[in-house]
Tab-separated table of C-alpha atoms and ligand atoms in Angstrom:
chain	number	residue	atom	x	y	z
A	132	MET	CA	118.488	102.368	117.438
A	133	ILE	CA	117.691	98.663	117.257
A	134	GLN	CA	119.992	96.590	119.374
A	135	PHE	CA	120.661	93.003	118.361
A	136	ASP	CA	121.555	90.460	121.041
A	137	SER	CA	122.350	86.840	120.227
A	138	THR	CA	123.704	85.852	123.633
A	139	HIS	CA	120.590	83.733	124.296
A	140	ALA	CA	120.382	82.282	120.773
A	141	PHE	CA	122.631	79.181	121.065
A	142	LEU	CA	124.214	79.906	117.674
A	143	LYS	CA	126.550	77.094	116.676
A	144	GLU	CA	128.134	79.071	113.863
A	145	ASP	CA	129.896	82.401	114.116
A	146	ILE	CA	127.786	85.154	112.533
A	147	THR	CA	130.902	86.794	111.087
A	148	SER	CA	131.735	83.613	109.152
A	149	TYR	CA	128.999	84.745	106.730
A	150	GLN	CA	130.772	88.034	106.056
A	151	ASP	CA	131.895	87.317	102.481
A	152	GLN	CA	128.451	86.124	101.390
A	153	VAL	CA	126.706	89.023	103.090
A	154	THR	CA	129.067	91.635	101.651
A	155	LYS	CA	128.424	90.293	98.146
A	156	ILE	CA	124.648	90.360	98.680
A	157	HIS	CA	124.840	93.858	100.159
A	158	GLU	CA	126.773	95.126	97.154
A	159	ALA	CA	124.354	93.472	94.737
A	160	LEU	CA	121.423	95.022	96.611
A	161	LEU	CA	122.854	98.515	96.302
A	162	ALA	CA	123.790	97.922	92.659
A	163	LYS	CA	120.234	96.695	92.057
A	164	GLU	CA	121.360	93.293	90.914
A	165	GLY	CA	120.066	89.880	91.904
A	166	LYS	CA	116.725	88.110	91.880
A	167	GLY	CA	113.715	90.419	91.734
A	168	ASN	CA	115.897	93.449	91.127
A	169	ASP	CA	113.081	95.391	89.495
A	170	PHE	CA	111.517	95.626	92.976
A	171	LEU	CA	114.413	97.255	94.765
A	172	GLY	CA	112.989	100.780	94.827
A	173	TRP	CA	112.616	100.569	98.633
A	174	VAL	CA	116.401	100.380	99.116
A	175	GLU	CA	117.045	104.057	98.280
A	176	TRP	CA	113.523	105.224	99.153
A	177	PRO	CA	114.473	106.899	102.477
A	178	ASN	CA	116.747	109.266	100.531
A	179	GLN	CA	114.896	109.400	97.266
A	180	TYR	CA	111.218	109.455	98.145
A	181	ASP	CA	109.051	111.788	96.122
A	182	LYS	CA	109.047	114.995	98.192
A	183	GLU	CA	106.288	116.627	96.117
A	184	GLU	CA	103.984	113.694	96.619
A	185	PHE	CA	104.900	113.733	100.311
A	186	GLU	CA	103.794	117.378	100.598
A	187	ARG	CA	100.580	116.570	98.737
A	188	ILE	CA	99.878	113.749	101.205
A	189	LEU	CA	100.216	116.232	104.078
A	190	LYS	CA	97.971	118.743	102.331
A	191	VAL	CA	95.219	116.264	101.459
A	192	ALA	CA	95.370	114.729	104.933
A	193	GLU	CA	94.957	118.182	106.471
A	194	LYS	CA	91.980	118.851	104.209
A	195	VAL	CA	90.063	115.637	104.937
A	196	LYS	CA	91.054	115.200	108.591
A	197	ASP	CA	88.236	117.298	110.022
A	198	LYS	CA	85.619	115.477	107.955
A	199	ALA	CA	86.845	112.052	108.975
A	200	GLU	CA	84.924	110.629	111.903
A	201	VAL	CA	85.775	107.293	110.344
A	202	LEU	CA	88.650	106.660	107.984
A	203	LEU	CA	88.017	103.535	105.935
A	204	VAL	CA	91.199	101.988	104.590
A	205	CYS	CA	90.325	99.468	101.889
A	206	GLY	CA	93.204	97.160	101.001
A	207	ILE	CA	94.827	93.798	101.713
A	208	GLY	CA	98.315	92.410	102.360
A	209	GLY	CA	100.960	95.037	101.784
A	210	SER	CA	98.232	97.540	100.982
A	211	TYR	CA	96.856	97.200	104.518
A	212	LEU	CA	99.131	95.767	107.181
A	213	GLY	CA	101.753	98.513	107.434
A	214	ALA	CA	99.295	101.306	108.141
A	215	ARG	CA	97.488	99.231	110.716
A	216	ALA	CA	100.736	98.222	112.434
A	217	ALA	CA	101.895	101.846	112.542
A	218	ILE	CA	98.637	103.304	113.862
A	219	GLU	CA	98.419	100.737	116.650
A	220	MET	CA	102.087	100.906	117.573
A	221	ILE	CA	102.238	104.697	117.641
A	222	GLN	CA	98.829	105.653	118.986
A	223	GLY	CA	98.097	102.603	121.126
A	224	LEU	CA	94.878	100.624	121.116
A	225	TYR	CA	92.599	103.122	122.872
A	226	SER	CA	93.854	106.507	121.747
A	227	GLN	CA	91.784	109.665	122.131
A	228	ASN	CA	91.999	110.302	118.368
A	229	LYS	CA	88.746	111.743	117.113
A	230	THR	CA	89.154	109.880	113.839
A	231	GLU	CA	88.593	106.168	114.048
A	232	VAL	CA	90.206	103.923	111.452
A	233	ILE	CA	88.506	100.829	110.082
A	234	PHE	CA	90.315	98.428	107.786
A	235	ILE	CA	88.226	96.767	105.148
A	236	GLY	CA	88.725	95.026	101.810
A	237	ASN	CA	90.939	92.387	103.423
A	238	THR	CA	88.265	89.703	103.814
A	239	PHE	CA	85.295	88.244	101.955
A	240	SER	CA	83.369	87.913	105.218
A	241	SER	CA	79.809	89.078	104.633
A	242	THR	CA	79.235	89.675	108.337
A	243	TYR	CA	82.326	91.845	108.587
A	244	PHE	CA	81.256	94.006	105.665
A	245	LYS	CA	77.650	94.369	106.766
A	246	GLN	CA	78.662	95.255	110.323
A	247	VAL	CA	81.003	97.976	109.082
A	248	GLU	CA	78.261	99.246	106.774
A	249	ALA	CA	75.846	99.521	109.696
A	250	TYR	CA	78.499	101.069	111.937
A	251	ILE	CA	79.398	103.887	109.537
A	252	GLN	CA	75.817	104.677	108.553
A	253	ASN	CA	75.544	107.845	110.628
A	254	LYS	CA	79.203	108.763	110.646
A	255	SER	CA	81.201	111.076	108.424
A	256	VAL	CA	83.435	108.865	106.316
A	257	ILE	CA	86.618	109.274	104.285
A	258	LEU	CA	87.628	106.299	102.149
A	259	ASN	CA	91.160	105.510	101.048
A	260	VAL	CA	91.194	102.585	98.626
A	261	ILE	CA	94.661	101.101	98.172
A	262	SER	CA	95.617	98.567	95.531
A	263	LYS	CA	98.729	98.486	93.417
A	264	SER	CA	97.330	96.092	90.854
A	265	GLY	CA	93.860	97.571	91.146
A	266	THR	CA	92.389	94.129	90.590
A	267	THR	CA	92.663	92.392	93.958
A	268	THR	CA	89.248	90.805	94.429
A	269	GLU	CA	88.821	91.290	98.200
A	270	THR	CA	89.590	94.998	97.823
A	271	ALA	CA	87.731	95.579	94.543
A	272	MET	CA	84.557	93.951	95.850
A	273	ALA	CA	84.532	95.966	99.074
A	274	PHE	CA	85.368	99.147	97.174
A	275	ARG	CA	82.501	98.823	94.712
A	276	MET	CA	80.042	98.372	97.592
A	277	LEU	CA	81.515	101.226	99.650
A	278	LYS	CA	81.560	103.525	96.631
A	279	GLN	CA	77.853	102.922	96.097
A	280	ILE	CA	77.089	103.409	99.795
A	281	MET	CA	78.994	106.688	99.802
A	282	GLU	CA	77.496	107.928	96.535
A	283	ASN	CA	74.018	107.275	97.920
A	284	LYS	CA	74.896	109.130	101.087
A	285	TYR	CA	76.924	112.072	99.796
A	286	GLY	CA	76.300	112.208	96.054
A	287	LYS	CA	78.964	111.771	93.370
A	288	GLU	CA	80.318	115.313	93.611
A	289	GLU	CA	81.002	115.200	97.347
A	290	CYS	CA	82.596	111.748	96.908
A	291	LYS	CA	85.358	113.415	94.899
A	292	THR	CA	86.550	114.936	98.160
A	293	ARG	CA	85.897	111.856	100.273
A	294	ILE	CA	87.343	109.020	98.200
A	295	ILE	CA	91.082	108.841	97.632
A	296	ALA	CA	92.792	106.119	95.602
A	297	THR	CA	96.357	104.912	96.098
A	298	THR	CA	97.458	102.823	93.146
A	299	ASP	CA	99.772	102.501	90.162
A	300	LYS	CA	100.810	105.837	88.672
A	301	SER	CA	99.437	105.254	85.188
A	302	ARG	CA	97.729	101.900	84.658
A	303	GLY	CA	95.195	99.531	86.073
A	304	THR	CA	91.490	99.362	86.726
A	305	LEU	CA	91.601	101.431	89.894
A	306	LYS	CA	93.684	104.153	88.280
A	307	ASP	CA	91.244	104.361	85.347
A	308	LEU	CA	88.225	104.425	87.625
A	309	ALA	CA	89.752	107.082	89.908
A	310	THR	CA	90.616	109.280	86.939
A	311	LYS	CA	87.120	108.949	85.533
A	312	GLU	CA	85.469	109.744	88.874
A	313	GLY	CA	87.838	112.624	89.614
A	314	TYR	CA	89.293	111.195	92.824
A	315	GLU	CA	92.581	112.387	94.249
A	316	THR	CA	95.157	109.683	93.550
A	317	PHE	CA	98.491	108.769	95.106
A	318	VAL	CA	101.168	106.582	93.652
A	319	ILE	CA	102.566	103.195	94.604
A	320	PRO	CA	105.947	103.218	92.841
A	321	ASP	CA	106.462	100.542	90.176
A	322	ASP	CA	109.601	99.236	91.806
A	323	ILE	CA	108.252	98.858	95.351
A	324	GLY	CA	106.196	95.765	96.176
A	325	GLY	CA	103.244	95.841	98.567
A	326	ARG	CA	104.981	94.535	101.656
A	327	TYR	CA	107.854	97.011	101.230
A	328	SER	CA	105.499	99.944	100.693
A	329	VAL	CA	104.464	101.201	104.120
A	330	THR	CA	106.596	104.340	103.828
A	331	THR	CA	105.077	105.232	100.438
A	332	ALA	CA	101.620	106.802	100.071
A	333	VAL	CA	100.225	103.332	100.890
A	334	GLY	CA	100.986	103.841	104.566
A	335	LEU	CA	101.693	107.555	104.743
A	336	LEU	CA	98.307	108.872	103.651
A	337	PRO	CA	96.203	106.964	106.218
A	338	LEU	CA	98.813	107.707	108.868
A	339	ALA	CA	98.780	111.423	108.093
A	340	ILE	CA	94.970	111.466	108.204
A	341	MET	CA	95.212	109.809	111.617
A	342	GLY	CA	97.452	112.651	112.789
A	343	ILE	CA	100.703	110.701	112.852
A	344	ASP	CA	103.971	112.560	112.222
A	345	ILE	CA	104.961	110.970	108.904
A	346	LYS	CA	108.082	113.125	108.561
A	347	ALA	CA	109.446	111.479	111.712
A	348	ILE	CA	108.714	108.069	110.163
A	349	MET	CA	110.735	109.006	107.075
A	350	ASP	CA	113.540	110.344	109.289
A	351	GLY	CA	113.644	107.003	111.079
A	352	GLY	CA	114.067	105.296	107.704
A	353	ILE	CA	116.930	107.606	106.786
A	354	GLN	CA	118.651	106.874	110.087
A	355	ALA	CA	118.284	103.126	109.482
A	356	TYR	CA	119.606	103.509	105.934
A	357	ASN	CA	122.700	105.273	107.287
A	358	ASP	CA	123.200	102.861	110.188
A	359	LEU	CA	122.988	99.860	107.844
A	360	ALA	CA	125.238	101.290	105.145
A	361	ASN	CA	128.171	99.169	106.208
A	362	PRO	CA	127.680	95.400	105.797
A	363	ASP	CA	130.140	94.641	108.614
A	364	LEU	CA	128.626	91.773	110.594
A	365	LYS	CA	130.246	93.056	113.755
A	366	THR	CA	128.074	96.163	113.679
A	367	ASN	CA	125.190	95.838	111.208
A	368	ALA	CA	122.300	94.712	113.441
A	369	ALA	CA	119.855	93.967	110.593
A	370	TYR	CA	122.397	91.742	108.865
A	371	GLN	CA	123.323	90.046	112.146
A	372	TYR	CA	119.646	89.211	112.589
A	373	ALA	CA	119.381	87.996	108.973
A	374	VAL	CA	122.328	85.649	109.447
A	375	ALA	CA	121.238	84.459	112.911
A	376	ARG	CA	117.947	83.284	111.385
A	377	ARG	CA	119.852	81.253	108.789
A	378	ILE	CA	122.120	79.723	111.416
A	379	LEU	CA	119.145	78.753	113.554
A	380	GLN	CA	117.404	77.161	110.598
A	381	ASN	CA	120.585	75.219	109.890
A	382	GLN	CA	120.256	74.004	113.490
A	383	GLY	CA	116.798	72.603	112.696
A	384	LYS	CA	114.649	75.534	113.805
A	385	ASP	CA	112.098	75.911	111.029
A	386	ALA	CA	109.800	78.360	112.816
A	387	GLU	CA	110.401	81.788	114.288
A	388	MET	CA	108.063	83.348	116.808
A	389	LEU	CA	108.228	87.116	116.997
A	390	VAL	CA	107.315	87.998	120.547
A	391	THR	CA	106.156	91.340	121.870
A	392	TYR	CA	105.225	92.306	125.396
A	393	GLU	CA	103.182	95.277	124.169
A	394	PRO	CA	99.620	94.618	122.884
A	395	GLN	CA	99.901	97.682	120.637
A	396	MET	CA	102.727	95.865	118.797
A	397	THR	CA	100.585	92.844	117.936
A	398	MET	CA	99.890	94.180	114.449
A	399	VAL	CA	103.606	94.814	113.950
A	400	GLY	CA	103.833	91.047	114.367
A	401	GLU	CA	101.206	90.614	111.638
A	402	TRP	CA	103.051	93.025	109.329
A	403	TRP	CA	106.369	91.271	110.028
A	404	LYS	CA	104.780	87.843	109.332
A	405	GLN	CA	103.615	89.054	105.942
A	406	LEU	CA	106.991	90.582	105.134
A	407	PHE	CA	108.945	87.466	105.983
A	408	GLY	CA	106.324	84.842	105.078
A	409	GLU	CA	105.520	86.174	101.626
A	410	SER	CA	109.153	87.013	100.888
A	411	GLU	CA	110.867	83.882	102.147
A	412	GLY	CA	108.342	81.052	102.045
A	413	LYS	CA	108.922	79.636	98.583
A	414	ASP	CA	110.769	76.923	96.665
A	415	GLY	CA	110.111	74.603	99.639
A	416	LEU	CA	112.353	76.795	101.784
A	417	GLY	CA	112.153	79.440	104.495
A	418	VAL	CA	111.461	79.795	108.178
A	419	LEU	CA	107.764	79.840	109.153
A	420	PRO	CA	107.084	83.214	110.790
A	421	CYS	CA	104.574	83.267	113.608
A	422	SER	CA	103.960	85.810	116.313
A	423	ALA	CA	102.768	86.088	119.874
A	424	THR	CA	101.941	88.754	122.415
A	425	PHE	CA	103.117	87.965	125.927
A	426	SER	CA	101.867	87.763	128.678
A	427	THR	CA	98.564	87.036	126.901
A	428	ASP	CA	100.001	84.172	124.878
A	429	LEU	CA	102.092	82.828	127.738
A	430	HIS	CA	98.755	81.437	128.868
A	431	SER	CA	98.311	79.672	125.536
A	432	LEU	CA	101.248	79.243	123.126
A	433	GLY	CA	103.687	79.666	126.013
A	434	GLN	CA	103.056	76.032	126.895
A	435	PHE	CA	104.218	74.919	123.447
A	436	VAL	CA	107.263	77.151	123.480
A	437	GLN	CA	108.349	75.874	126.889
A	438	ASP	CA	107.484	72.233	126.509
A	439	GLY	CA	106.458	71.351	122.971
A	440	LYS	CA	108.395	70.082	119.959
A	441	LYS	CA	111.679	71.921	119.590
A	442	VAL	CA	110.986	73.378	116.166
A	443	LEU	CA	111.156	77.062	116.888
A	444	PHE	CA	113.228	79.966	118.038
A	445	GLU	CA	111.906	83.184	119.474
A	446	THR	CA	112.779	86.704	118.397
A	447	LEU	CA	111.912	89.096	121.194
A	448	LEU	CA	111.024	92.512	119.859
A	449	LEU	CA	111.408	94.505	123.056
A	450	VAL	CA	110.650	98.139	123.786
A	451	GLU	CA	112.863	100.038	126.194
A	452	HIS	CA	110.535	102.928	127.058
A	453	PRO	CA	106.774	102.343	127.136
A	454	THR	CA	104.482	105.065	125.810
A	455	MET	CA	102.767	105.331	129.199
A	456	ASP	CA	103.497	104.033	132.685
A	457	GLY	CA	102.179	104.212	136.215
A	458	LEU	CA	102.742	102.899	139.739
A	459	PHE	CA	101.006	99.930	141.301
A	460	PRO	CA	98.942	101.166	144.259
A	461	HIS	CA	99.040	100.207	147.945
A	462	ASP	CA	95.878	98.641	149.382
A	463	GLU	CA	95.265	98.890	153.133
A	464	GLU	CA	93.463	95.532	153.368
A	465	ASN	CA	95.708	93.661	150.936
A	466	MET	CA	93.068	90.958	150.504
A	467	ASP	CA	94.628	90.048	147.153
A	468	ASN	CA	98.148	89.805	148.658
A	469	MET	CA	99.462	92.080	145.953
A	470	ASN	CA	101.101	94.692	148.207
A	471	TYR	CA	104.503	93.218	147.441
A	472	LEU	CA	104.251	95.114	144.149
A	473	GLU	CA	103.240	98.459	145.660
A	474	ASN	CA	105.002	101.442	144.157
A	475	LYS	CA	106.565	99.313	141.448
A	476	SER	CA	106.123	100.720	137.963
A	477	LEU	CA	103.775	98.768	135.700
A	478	ASP	CA	106.460	98.618	133.037
A	479	TRP	CA	108.968	97.242	135.539
A	480	VAL	CA	106.588	94.351	136.238
A	481	ASN	CA	106.252	93.729	132.480
A	482	LYS	CA	110.032	93.721	132.112
A	483	MET	CA	110.475	91.305	135.011
A	484	ALA	CA	107.902	88.987	133.402
A	485	CYS	CA	109.961	89.159	130.226
A	486	LYS	CA	113.199	88.432	132.061
A	487	GLY	CA	111.704	85.466	133.885
A	488	THR	CA	110.152	84.088	130.717
A	489	LEU	CA	113.369	84.439	128.752
A	490	GLU	CA	115.174	82.409	131.361
A	491	ALA	CA	112.412	79.789	131.470
A	492	HIS	CA	112.350	79.376	127.691
A	493	GLU	CA	116.110	79.497	127.312
A	494	VAL	CA	117.401	77.521	130.282
A	495	THR	CA	114.597	75.043	130.998
A	496	GLY	CA	112.919	75.028	127.571
A	497	ASN	CA	116.138	75.024	125.549
A	498	VAL	CA	114.588	77.463	123.067
A	499	PRO	CA	116.962	79.884	121.315
A	500	ASN	CA	116.109	83.559	121.721
A	501	ILE	CA	117.254	86.441	119.545
A	502	ILE	CA	116.625	89.820	121.157
A	503	LEU	CA	115.927	93.005	119.209
A	504	THR	CA	115.374	96.107	121.312
A	505	LEU	CA	113.620	99.259	120.143
A	506	PRO	CA	113.930	102.466	122.158
A	507	ASP	CA	110.198	103.279	122.068
A	508	MET	CA	107.006	103.009	120.016
A	509	LYS	CA	107.118	106.443	118.409
A	510	GLU	CA	107.121	107.436	114.737
A	511	PHE	CA	110.898	107.583	114.305
A	512	SER	CA	111.309	104.096	115.753
A	513	PHE	CA	108.549	102.762	113.499
A	514	GLY	CA	110.260	104.140	110.377
A	515	TYR	CA	113.587	102.786	111.554
A	516	MET	CA	112.159	99.370	112.364
A	517	CYS	CA	110.485	98.981	108.970
A	518	TYR	CA	113.659	99.723	107.078
A	519	PHE	CA	115.634	97.460	109.431
A	520	PHE	CA	113.301	94.542	108.686
A	521	PHE	CA	113.262	95.272	104.922
A	522	ARG	CA	117.032	94.960	104.822
A	523	ALA	CA	117.106	91.942	107.105
A	524	CYS	CA	114.447	90.215	105.041
A	525	ALA	CA	116.186	90.797	101.714
A	526	ILE	CA	119.549	89.586	103.049
A	527	THR	CA	118.140	86.510	104.769
A	528	CYS	CA	116.249	85.521	101.570
A	529	TYR	CA	119.245	86.018	99.308
A	530	LEU	CA	121.307	83.869	101.684
A	531	ILE	CA	119.163	80.923	100.538
A	532	ASP	CA	118.961	82.214	96.979
A	533	ILE	CA	115.295	83.179	97.121
A	534	ASN	CA	113.669	86.084	95.291
A	535	PRO	CA	112.280	88.159	98.187
A	536	PHE	CA	109.957	90.228	95.997
A	537	ASN	CA	107.540	87.868	94.262
A	538	GLN	CA	104.738	85.715	95.668
A	539	PRO	CA	103.977	83.006	93.095
A	540	GLY	CA	102.326	80.797	95.725
A	541	VAL	CA	99.577	83.334	96.335
A	542	GLU	CA	98.333	82.948	92.756
A	543	VAL	CA	97.258	79.341	93.250
A	544	TYR	CA	94.307	80.093	95.542
A	545	LYS	CA	93.250	82.935	93.267
A	546	LYS	CA	93.073	80.665	90.223
A	547	ASN	CA	90.890	78.140	92.048
A	548	MET	CA	88.717	80.851	93.507
A	549	PHE	CA	88.191	82.571	90.153
A	550	LYS	CA	87.146	79.238	88.634
A	551	LEU	CA	84.573	78.752	91.391
A	552	LEU	CA	83.370	82.349	91.133
A	553	GLY	CA	82.919	82.054	87.389
A	554	LYS	CA	85.437	84.716	86.430
A	555	ASN	CA	86.519	84.555	82.816
B	244	PA5	O1	103.160	92.261	99.338
B	244	PA5	C1	102.464	92.151	98.336
B	244	PA5	O2	102.882	92.440	97.210
B	244	PA5	C2	101.034	91.665	98.440
B	244	PA5	O3	100.734	91.288	99.753
B	244	PA5	C3	100.068	92.768	98.005
B	244	PA5	O4	100.283	93.914	98.773
B	244	PA5	C4	98.611	92.328	98.140
B	244	PA5	O5	98.402	91.171	97.418
B	244	PA5	C5	97.667	93.421	97.647
B	244	PA5	O6	97.911	93.718	96.322
B	244	PA5	P1	97.325	95.009	95.618
B	244	PA5	O7	97.909	96.215	96.257
B	244	PA5	O8	97.729	94.885	94.186
B	244	PA5	O9	95.839	94.983	95.800
């Protein structure tokens, strides 16, 4: 499903020389041992996800779908990025979906909030608030304001059918509030951290409301689980990628740029940055994850990649079959001199741009390139890709003895902020 290609990566070590280390990590992962092992629920999730809850997600989504002119998804970090990445990847940026999704609760920007408030004023709204802890300030602040706006508009009773909370199964402020108000609630499992949670209710409920085939997403995860069952570095593409990253960092490449040629994959880049950045960037270690969308960013960051300081490697996340395609037209006058492309498919042009850029960055720019190729941008591929990156991320972190499942660094800004905000 995902092909790994390191032939453009200038690896100075043999990937298979890491086999013993990787096999040990793989076994520990499956045995639920190692750092952060109380957050390994995602490992078996494709096989062991809660089927009853899954059915309830489908049912509730079906019920609210027709009411939802706008679906507000209120959450941040792992409670936000996966759903957004999936919706954009699968439906594209200008889909004909009659439900529009707006993500909120991921910023303190007053302008952002007030603009959304004005925008939804005359629209029928469904609100899914998502927070595992239930106390994240960005989300809690936005939720209180949205709750009041909706109660004023619909009344408390109607809000019971329009507000859905996804949170811890039994504790926390949001759980208590949802129970008191009589909202439908969905569970974020105890042993699955935010950034590993897109295939739990965190991602699945908004996706189902948006009309996405969530069963196919789960099937993709199962396929990835099966394909990655063997830690053999000759065949396990996720583990090959995990090791290649380590080798490249050993060669002095401290930054990785995930590159897509599809604008609808830009948010996958954001999701991937969170997964790797929050998992790996600690103890003064880790590769800095950044992302770019080409050709757009070839006219900006492309200059740095080609010609700037040699600190980074690229990981091309390519897509074999685009969701849509068309032919470039003939023009009788050819004033723009573009007839040389007539009858060429638009995707072919994109792929040639990719080929030319790869050669420029690799041969002239001396920038290592890892290539990961996805078959398409459909649900199954999304589910597969998420599980692929979960595994790769865990293995690559454990290779430098890092706990992939905590985020102690994130607490520092919160402490300072709370002091300034006067929180006791
Ligand atoms: O990956 C993570 O664990 C974090 O990014 C969280 O998802 C994020 O901080 C939001 O937390 P919560 O769901 O508790 O509001």
